[in-house]
Amino acid sequence: MTGALYAEDTGEGARALVLLHGFAGSHRVWEGVRRALPSGLRTIAYDLPGHARSIDLPGAGRAKATAQAVIDDLETRGIARCHMAGHSFGGAVAVLAAHLAPRAVASLALLAPGGFGREIAGDLMMTRAQAGTDSEIAAAMQGMFGTHCTVSPESVAEAIALNAVAGQREKLIEISGVIVRDGEQGAFPAHMLEALSMPVHLAWGTLDAVLPPRQAENAPRAFTLHHLEGAGHMLPEERPQAVAHIIAQSLPDA
């Protein structure tokens, strides 16, 4: 470990797009999305603290600390302004990054983000965190995707590879306990969401088993809403092309 957030930094476009994964993910969950994005984008897909190549970094499971780490890393990379897309916990991180550094964030694409309501399927998260064998990991992944969708072998393989990182299973259990407390997650106050002045696109799968789709109703009217029929919670892996299209729409100068 170098003490810095790990990121897959690709492309040489004038516009920078930051990709923030959710709980028990890594930069690799965005591979299908990145292939479907418009050309001319520099993409920075992070491993967030407590995950994969950033497993030992502080702030794991703490959205504000993670947001500050991303902001600091972008400054180190010389990126003064960027677009952000975040899934689940990564969506909450994106909101906080935009709140902490509004001039640095040009737009947001939030995919079933955390923080839009207190209800959360903490049992599904803990099942995923505690999974140890390959079959347990596959079953836990299926629970987070939902019964409507068969998890691809590639997604299962990525989850198994993530768990192979030394200390990852224990770290996921720790993070799950940070995100979910007394059966609930933290929620953003309405005024914080209303204060976001940049374009915000919000997407939710209609069959999300982790975060109820009705939490989208808590979004400010200025947000552009996208309801993905038949999709569950793991949108970057379930619907990569649709997610890429939503991100492209969120870019003001696309």
mmCIF file of C-alpha atoms in Angstrom:
data_model
loop_
_atom_site.group_PDB
_atom_site.id
_atom_site.type_symbol
_atom_site.label_atom_id
_atom_site.label_comp_id
_atom_site.label_asym_id
_atom_site.label_seq_id
_atom_site.Cartn_x
_atom_site.Cartn_y
_atom_site.Cartn_z
ATOM 1 C CA MET A 1 0.000 0.000 0.000
ATOM 2 C CA THR A 2 1.165 3.505 -0.864
ATOM 3 C CA GLY A 3 -1.181 5.393 1.436
ATOM 4 C CA ALA A 4 -3.054 6.809 -1.568
ATOM 5 C CA LEU A 5 -6.434 5.820 -2.944
ATOM 6 C CA TYR A 6 -6.120 3.372 -5.801
ATOM 7 C CA ALA A 7 -7.777 4.397 -9.046
ATOM 8 C CA GLU A 8 -7.932 3.099 -12.574
ATOM 9 C CA ASP A 9 -7.213 6.339 -14.434
ATOM 10 C CA THR A 10 -7.820 5.941 -18.166
ATOM 11 C CA GLY A 11 -8.464 8.154 -21.170
ATOM 12 C CA GLU A 12 -7.107 11.558 -22.046
ATOM 13 C CA GLY A 13 -10.250 13.599 -22.637
ATOM 14 C CA ALA A 14 -10.662 17.207 -21.555
ATOM 15 C CA ARG A 15 -13.492 16.174 -19.231
ATOM 16 C CA ALA A 16 -12.869 14.018 -16.175
ATOM 17 C CA LEU A 17 -15.458 11.537 -14.895
ATOM 18 C CA VAL A 18 -15.053 10.086 -11.401
ATOM 19 C CA LEU A 19 -16.666 6.692 -10.699
ATOM 20 C CA LEU A 20 -17.424 5.663 -7.097
ATOM 21 C CA HIS A 21 -18.504 2.091 -6.374
ATOM 22 C CA GLY A 22 -20.772 0.830 -3.628
ATOM 23 C CA PHE A 23 -20.374 -1.520 -0.667
ATOM 24 C CA ALA A 24 -18.340 -4.659 -1.459
ATOM 25 C CA GLY A 25 -17.322 -3.307 -4.856
ATOM 26 C CA SER A 26 -14.195 -2.022 -6.543
ATOM 27 C CA HIS A 27 -13.203 -0.028 -9.606
ATOM 28 C CA ARG A 28 -13.889 -3.121 -11.680
ATOM 29 C CA VAL A 29 -17.704 -2.920 -11.306
ATOM 30 C CA TRP A 30 -17.612 -0.037 -13.818
ATOM 31 C CA GLU A 31 -15.962 -1.934 -16.671
ATOM 32 C CA GLY A 32 -19.178 -2.462 -18.655
ATOM 33 C CA VAL A 33 -20.229 1.136 -18.056
ATOM 34 C CA ARG A 34 -16.881 2.525 -19.171
ATOM 35 C CA ARG A 35 -17.015 0.565 -22.416
ATOM 36 C CA ALA A 36 -20.395 2.172 -23.207
ATOM 37 C CA LEU A 37 -19.478 5.775 -22.307
ATOM 38 C CA PRO A 38 -18.966 8.464 -24.961
ATOM 39 C CA SER A 39 -15.437 8.969 -26.237
ATOM 40 C CA GLY A 40 -13.327 11.895 -25.093
ATOM 41 C CA LEU A 41 -13.645 11.244 -21.366
ATOM 42 C CA ARG A 42 -10.915 10.718 -18.815
ATOM 43 C CA THR A 43 -12.337 8.263 -16.274
ATOM 44 C CA ILE A 44 -11.051 7.800 -12.738
ATOM 45 C CA ALA A 45 -12.601 4.701 -11.145
ATOM 46 C CA TYR A 46 -11.626 4.385 -7.483
ATOM 47 C CA ASP A 47 -11.219 1.580 -5.001
ATOM 48 C CA LEU A 48 -12.741 3.307 -1.976
ATOM 49 C CA PRO A 49 -11.216 2.960 1.514
ATOM 50 C CA GLY A 50 -11.665 -0.537 2.920
ATOM 51 C CA HIS A 51 -11.975 -2.125 -0.519
ATOM 52 C CA ALA A 52 -9.541 -3.975 -2.798
ATOM 53 C CA ARG A 53 -6.317 -2.011 -3.353
ATOM 54 C CA SER A 54 -7.407 0.692 -0.900
ATOM 55 C CA ILE A 55 -8.283 -1.795 1.855
ATOM 56 C CA ASP A 56 -5.899 -0.380 4.473
ATOM 57 C CA LEU A 57 -6.806 3.289 4.064
ATOM 58 C CA PRO A 58 -8.661 5.068 6.891
ATOM 59 C CA GLY A 59 -12.292 6.127 6.675
ATOM 60 C CA ALA A 60 -13.760 2.818 5.479
ATOM 61 C CA GLY A 61 -17.563 3.000 5.501
ATOM 62 C CA ARG A 62 -17.566 6.669 6.503
ATOM 63 C CA ALA A 63 -19.000 8.651 3.617
ATOM 64 C CA LYS A 64 -17.732 12.094 4.616
ATOM 65 C CA ALA A 65 -14.168 10.901 5.247
ATOM 66 C CA THR A 66 -14.250 8.988 1.964
ATOM 67 C CA ALA A 67 -15.526 12.056 0.095
ATOM 68 C CA GLN A 68 -12.679 14.142 1.483
ATOM 69 C CA ALA A 69 -10.168 11.465 0.480
ATOM 70 C CA VAL A 70 -11.510 11.538 -3.090
ATOM 71 C CA ILE A 71 -11.366 15.345 -3.212
ATOM 72 C CA ASP A 72 -7.790 15.329 -1.927
ATOM 73 C CA ASP A 73 -6.769 12.656 -4.423
ATOM 74 C CA LEU A 74 -8.281 14.575 -7.341
ATOM 75 C CA GLU A 75 -6.329 17.642 -6.300
ATOM 76 C CA THR A 76 -3.160 15.552 -6.270
ATOM 77 C CA ARG A 77 -3.967 14.396 -9.804
ATOM 78 C CA GLY A 78 -4.371 18.003 -10.918
ATOM 79 C CA ILE A 79 -8.118 17.678 -11.572
ATOM 80 C CA ALA A 80 -9.768 20.941 -10.552
ATOM 81 C CA ARG A 81 -13.235 20.098 -11.866
ATOM 82 C CA CYS A 82 -14.932 16.820 -12.685
ATOM 83 C CA HIS A 83 -18.201 15.002 -13.195
ATOM 84 C CA MET A 84 -19.092 12.316 -10.654
ATOM 85 C CA ALA A 85 -21.101 9.118 -10.769
ATOM 86 C CA GLY A 86 -21.679 7.096 -7.622
ATOM 87 C CA HIS A 87 -23.519 3.866 -6.869
ATOM 88 C CA SER A 88 -25.114 3.086 -3.482
ATOM 89 C CA PHE A 89 -22.548 4.058 -0.800
ATOM 90 C CA GLY A 90 -20.556 5.698 -3.595
ATOM 91 C CA GLY A 91 -23.615 7.813 -4.377
ATOM 92 C CA ALA A 92 -23.640 9.134 -0.828
ATOM 93 C CA VAL A 93 -19.914 9.851 -1.163
ATOM 94 C CA ALA A 94 -20.574 11.780 -4.384
ATOM 95 C CA VAL A 95 -23.248 13.922 -2.701
ATOM 96 C CA LEU A 96 -20.885 14.769 0.141
ATOM 97 C CA ALA A 97 -18.007 15.514 -2.230
ATOM 98 C CA ALA A 98 -20.271 17.950 -4.092
ATOM 99 C CA HIS A 99 -21.275 19.502 -0.785
ATOM 100 C CA LEU A 100 -17.688 19.816 0.448
ATOM 101 C CA ALA A 101 -16.256 21.078 -2.856
ATOM 102 C CA PRO A 102 -19.124 22.397 -5.004
ATOM 103 C CA ARG A 103 -16.825 24.211 -7.427
ATOM 104 C CA ALA A 104 -14.972 20.979 -8.142
ATOM 105 C CA VAL A 105 -18.047 18.929 -9.094
ATOM 106 C CA ALA A 106 -19.690 19.887 -12.379
ATOM 107 C CA SER A 107 -22.462 17.268 -12.344
ATOM 108 C CA LEU A 108 -23.701 14.216 -10.474
ATOM 109 C CA ALA A 109 -25.140 10.888 -11.598
ATOM 110 C CA LEU A 110 -26.471 9.070 -8.533
ATOM 111 C CA LEU A 111 -27.370 5.393 -8.906
ATOM 112 C CA ALA A 112 -29.555 4.036 -6.091
ATOM 113 C CA PRO A 113 -27.559 6.230 -3.701
ATOM 114 C CA GLY A 114 -27.295 5.844 0.038
ATOM 115 C CA GLY A 115 -28.630 8.601 2.251
ATOM 116 C CA PHE A 116 -32.006 9.290 0.611
ATOM 117 C CA GLY A 117 -33.921 7.555 3.380
ATOM 118 C CA ARG A 118 -33.182 5.563 6.510
ATOM 119 C CA GLU A 119 -34.498 2.193 5.341
ATOM 120 C CA ILE A 120 -31.845 -0.262 4.139
ATOM 121 C CA ALA A 121 -31.615 -4.047 3.864
ATOM 122 C CA GLY A 122 -28.797 -4.391 6.349
ATOM 123 C CA ASP A 123 -29.326 -8.150 6.497
ATOM 124 C CA LEU A 124 -28.420 -8.483 2.811
ATOM 125 C CA MET A 125 -25.310 -6.385 3.333
ATOM 126 C CA MET A 126 -24.190 -8.424 6.322
ATOM 127 C CA THR A 127 -24.829 -11.673 4.468
ATOM 128 C CA ARG A 128 -22.554 -10.410 1.682
ATOM 129 C CA ALA A 129 -19.944 -9.268 4.219
ATOM 130 C CA GLN A 130 -19.884 -12.598 6.041
ATOM 131 C CA ALA A 131 -19.801 -14.756 2.904
ATOM 132 C CA GLY A 132 -16.648 -16.839 2.862
ATOM 133 C CA THR A 133 -16.924 -19.682 0.363
ATOM 134 C CA ASP A 134 -17.443 -19.204 -3.362
ATOM 135 C CA SER A 135 -21.009 -20.548 -3.129
ATOM 136 C CA GLU A 136 -21.826 -18.248 -0.212
ATOM 137 C CA ILE A 137 -20.472 -15.260 -2.141
ATOM 138 C CA ALA A 138 -22.523 -16.178 -5.223
ATOM 139 C CA ALA A 139 -25.701 -16.556 -3.142
ATOM 140 C CA ALA A 140 -25.083 -13.252 -1.358
ATOM 141 C CA MET A 141 -24.520 -11.512 -4.687
ATOM 142 C CA GLN A 142 -27.815 -12.912 -5.948
ATOM 143 C CA GLY A 143 -29.555 -11.492 -2.888
ATOM 144 C CA MET A 144 -28.258 -7.992 -3.634
ATOM 145 C CA PHE A 145 -29.110 -8.220 -7.339
ATOM 146 C CA GLY A 146 -32.571 -9.589 -6.557
ATOM 147 C CA THR A 147 -34.471 -12.680 -7.677
ATOM 148 C CA HIS A 148 -35.499 -10.943 -10.910
ATOM 149 C CA CYS A 149 -31.951 -10.989 -12.299
ATOM 150 C CA THR A 150 -29.376 -13.744 -12.651
ATOM 151 C CA VAL A 151 -25.950 -12.547 -11.571
ATOM 152 C CA SER A 152 -23.435 -12.857 -14.384
ATOM 153 C CA PRO A 153 -20.484 -15.230 -13.930
ATOM 154 C CA GLU A 154 -18.219 -12.210 -14.396
ATOM 155 C CA SER A 155 -19.804 -10.359 -11.448
ATOM 156 C CA VAL A 156 -19.530 -13.454 -9.249
ATOM 157 C CA ALA A 157 -15.894 -13.896 -10.253
ATOM 158 C CA GLU A 158 -15.145 -10.271 -9.362
ATOM 159 C CA ALA A 159 -16.788 -10.695 -5.948
ATOM 160 C CA ILE A 160 -14.780 -13.843 -5.298
ATOM 161 C CA ALA A 161 -11.586 -12.063 -6.356
ATOM 162 C CA LEU A 162 -12.398 -9.172 -4.015
ATOM 163 C CA ASN A 163 -12.846 -11.557 -1.094
ATOM 164 C CA ALA A 164 -9.458 -13.074 -1.876
ATOM 165 C CA VAL A 165 -7.796 -9.794 -0.841
ATOM 166 C CA ALA A 166 -6.177 -10.356 2.557
ATOM 167 C CA GLY A 167 -8.463 -9.072 5.316
ATOM 168 C CA GLN A 168 -11.282 -8.117 2.923
ATOM 169 C CA ARG A 169 -13.999 -10.244 4.515
ATOM 170 C CA GLU A 170 -13.265 -8.842 7.971
ATOM 171 C CA LYS A 171 -13.178 -5.311 6.584
ATOM 172 C CA LEU A 172 -16.552 -5.743 4.872
ATOM 173 C CA ILE A 173 -18.080 -6.904 8.144
ATOM 174 C CA GLU A 174 -16.645 -3.798 9.819
ATOM 175 C CA ILE A 175 -17.928 -1.491 7.064
ATOM 176 C CA SER A 176 -21.403 -3.022 7.152
ATOM 177 C CA GLY A 177 -21.576 -2.203 10.852
ATOM 178 C CA VAL A 178 -20.543 1.394 10.146
ATOM 179 C CA ILE A 179 -23.097 1.973 7.381
ATOM 180 C CA VAL A 180 -26.025 0.239 9.101
ATOM 181 C CA ARG A 181 -26.734 1.054 12.727
ATOM 182 C CA ASP A 182 -29.793 -0.216 14.571
ATOM 183 C CA GLY A 183 -31.135 -1.431 11.249
ATOM 184 C CA GLU A 184 -30.975 1.981 9.561
ATOM 185 C CA GLN A 185 -28.617 4.087 7.486
ATOM 186 C CA GLY A 186 -27.970 7.794 7.865
ATOM 187 C CA ALA A 187 -30.043 10.146 5.723
ATOM 188 C CA PHE A 188 -29.225 13.514 4.183
ATOM 189 C CA PRO A 189 -31.276 16.459 5.430
ATOM 190 C CA ALA A 190 -33.472 17.913 2.698
ATOM 191 C CA HIS A 191 -31.646 21.244 2.728
ATOM 192 C CA MET A 192 -28.336 19.545 1.861
ATOM 193 C CA LEU A 193 -29.823 17.962 -1.250
ATOM 194 C CA GLU A 194 -31.608 21.180 -2.199
ATOM 195 C CA ALA A 195 -28.306 23.045 -1.978
ATOM 196 C CA LEU A 196 -26.744 21.032 -4.812
ATOM 197 C CA SER A 197 -26.602 23.552 -7.636
ATOM 198 C CA MET A 198 -25.022 21.369 -10.327
ATOM 199 C CA PRO A 199 -27.093 19.132 -12.651
ATOM 200 C CA VAL A 200 -28.076 15.936 -10.811
ATOM 201 C CA HIS A 201 -29.440 12.782 -12.422
ATOM 202 C CA LEU A 202 -30.883 10.149 -10.070
ATOM 203 C CA ALA A 203 -31.509 6.552 -11.175
ATOM 204 C CA TRP A 204 -33.224 3.749 -9.294
ATOM 205 C CA GLY A 205 -34.129 0.186 -10.190
ATOM 206 C CA THR A 206 -37.821 -0.511 -9.657
ATOM 207 C CA LEU A 207 -37.001 -3.864 -8.002
ATOM 208 C CA ASP A 208 -34.192 -2.688 -5.719
ATOM 209 C CA ALA A 209 -34.016 -5.064 -2.752
ATOM 210 C CA VAL A 210 -31.383 -3.083 -0.804
ATOM 211 C CA LEU A 211 -32.619 0.513 -0.911
ATOM 212 C CA PRO A 212 -36.372 0.981 -1.557
ATOM 213 C CA PRO A 213 -37.104 2.695 -4.901
ATOM 214 C CA ARG A 214 -39.559 5.014 -3.120
ATOM 215 C CA GLN A 215 -36.566 6.804 -1.603
ATOM 216 C CA ALA A 216 -36.264 8.572 -4.967
ATOM 217 C CA GLU A 217 -39.385 10.490 -3.936
ATOM 218 C CA ASN A 218 -37.232 12.341 -1.391
ATOM 219 C CA ALA A 219 -35.176 13.966 -4.151
ATOM 220 C CA PRO A 220 -35.504 17.679 -4.899
ATOM 221 C CA ARG A 221 -37.670 18.539 -7.902
ATOM 222 C CA ALA A 222 -34.633 19.895 -9.739
ATOM 223 C CA PHE A 223 -33.138 16.396 -9.964
ATOM 224 C CA THR A 224 -33.733 14.450 -13.181
ATOM 225 C CA LEU A 225 -35.188 11.044 -12.251
ATOM 226 C CA HIS A 226 -34.675 7.775 -14.115
ATOM 227 C CA HIS A 227 -36.688 4.684 -13.169
ATOM 228 C CA LEU A 228 -35.065 1.512 -14.533
ATOM 229 C CA GLU A 229 -37.897 -0.991 -14.900
ATOM 230 C CA GLY A 230 -37.096 -4.480 -13.679
ATOM 231 C CA ALA A 231 -33.655 -3.521 -12.394
ATOM 232 C CA GLY A 232 -32.430 -4.233 -8.882
ATOM 233 C CA HIS A 233 -29.785 -2.550 -6.771
ATOM 234 C CA MET A 234 -26.540 -3.377 -8.586
ATOM 235 C CA LEU A 235 -27.131 -1.012 -11.504
ATOM 236 C CA PRO A 236 -23.563 -0.667 -12.888
ATOM 237 C CA GLU A 237 -23.375 -4.444 -13.323
ATOM 238 C CA GLU A 238 -27.026 -5.126 -14.153
ATOM 239 C CA ARG A 239 -27.605 -2.310 -16.644
ATOM 240 C CA PRO A 240 -24.218 -0.953 -17.757
ATOM 241 C CA GLN A 241 -25.458 0.527 -21.026
ATOM 242 C CA ALA A 242 -28.410 2.273 -19.377
ATOM 243 C CA VAL A 243 -26.121 3.623 -16.656
ATOM 244 C CA ALA A 244 -23.660 4.881 -19.262
ATOM 245 C CA HIS A 245 -26.519 6.638 -21.065
ATOM 246 C CA ILE A 246 -27.662 8.319 -17.840
ATOM 247 C CA ILE A 247 -24.113 9.449 -17.073
ATOM 248 C CA ALA A 248 -23.779 10.845 -20.592
ATOM 249 C CA GLN A 249 -27.031 12.770 -20.111
ATOM 250 C CA SER A 250 -25.692 14.206 -16.844
ATOM 251 C CA LEU A 251 -22.724 15.843 -18.564
ATOM 252 C CA PRO A 252 -23.824 19.454 -19.164
ATOM 253 C CA ASP A 253 -21.579 19.906 -22.185
ATOM 254 C CA ALA A 254 -22.029 16.419 -23.623
#
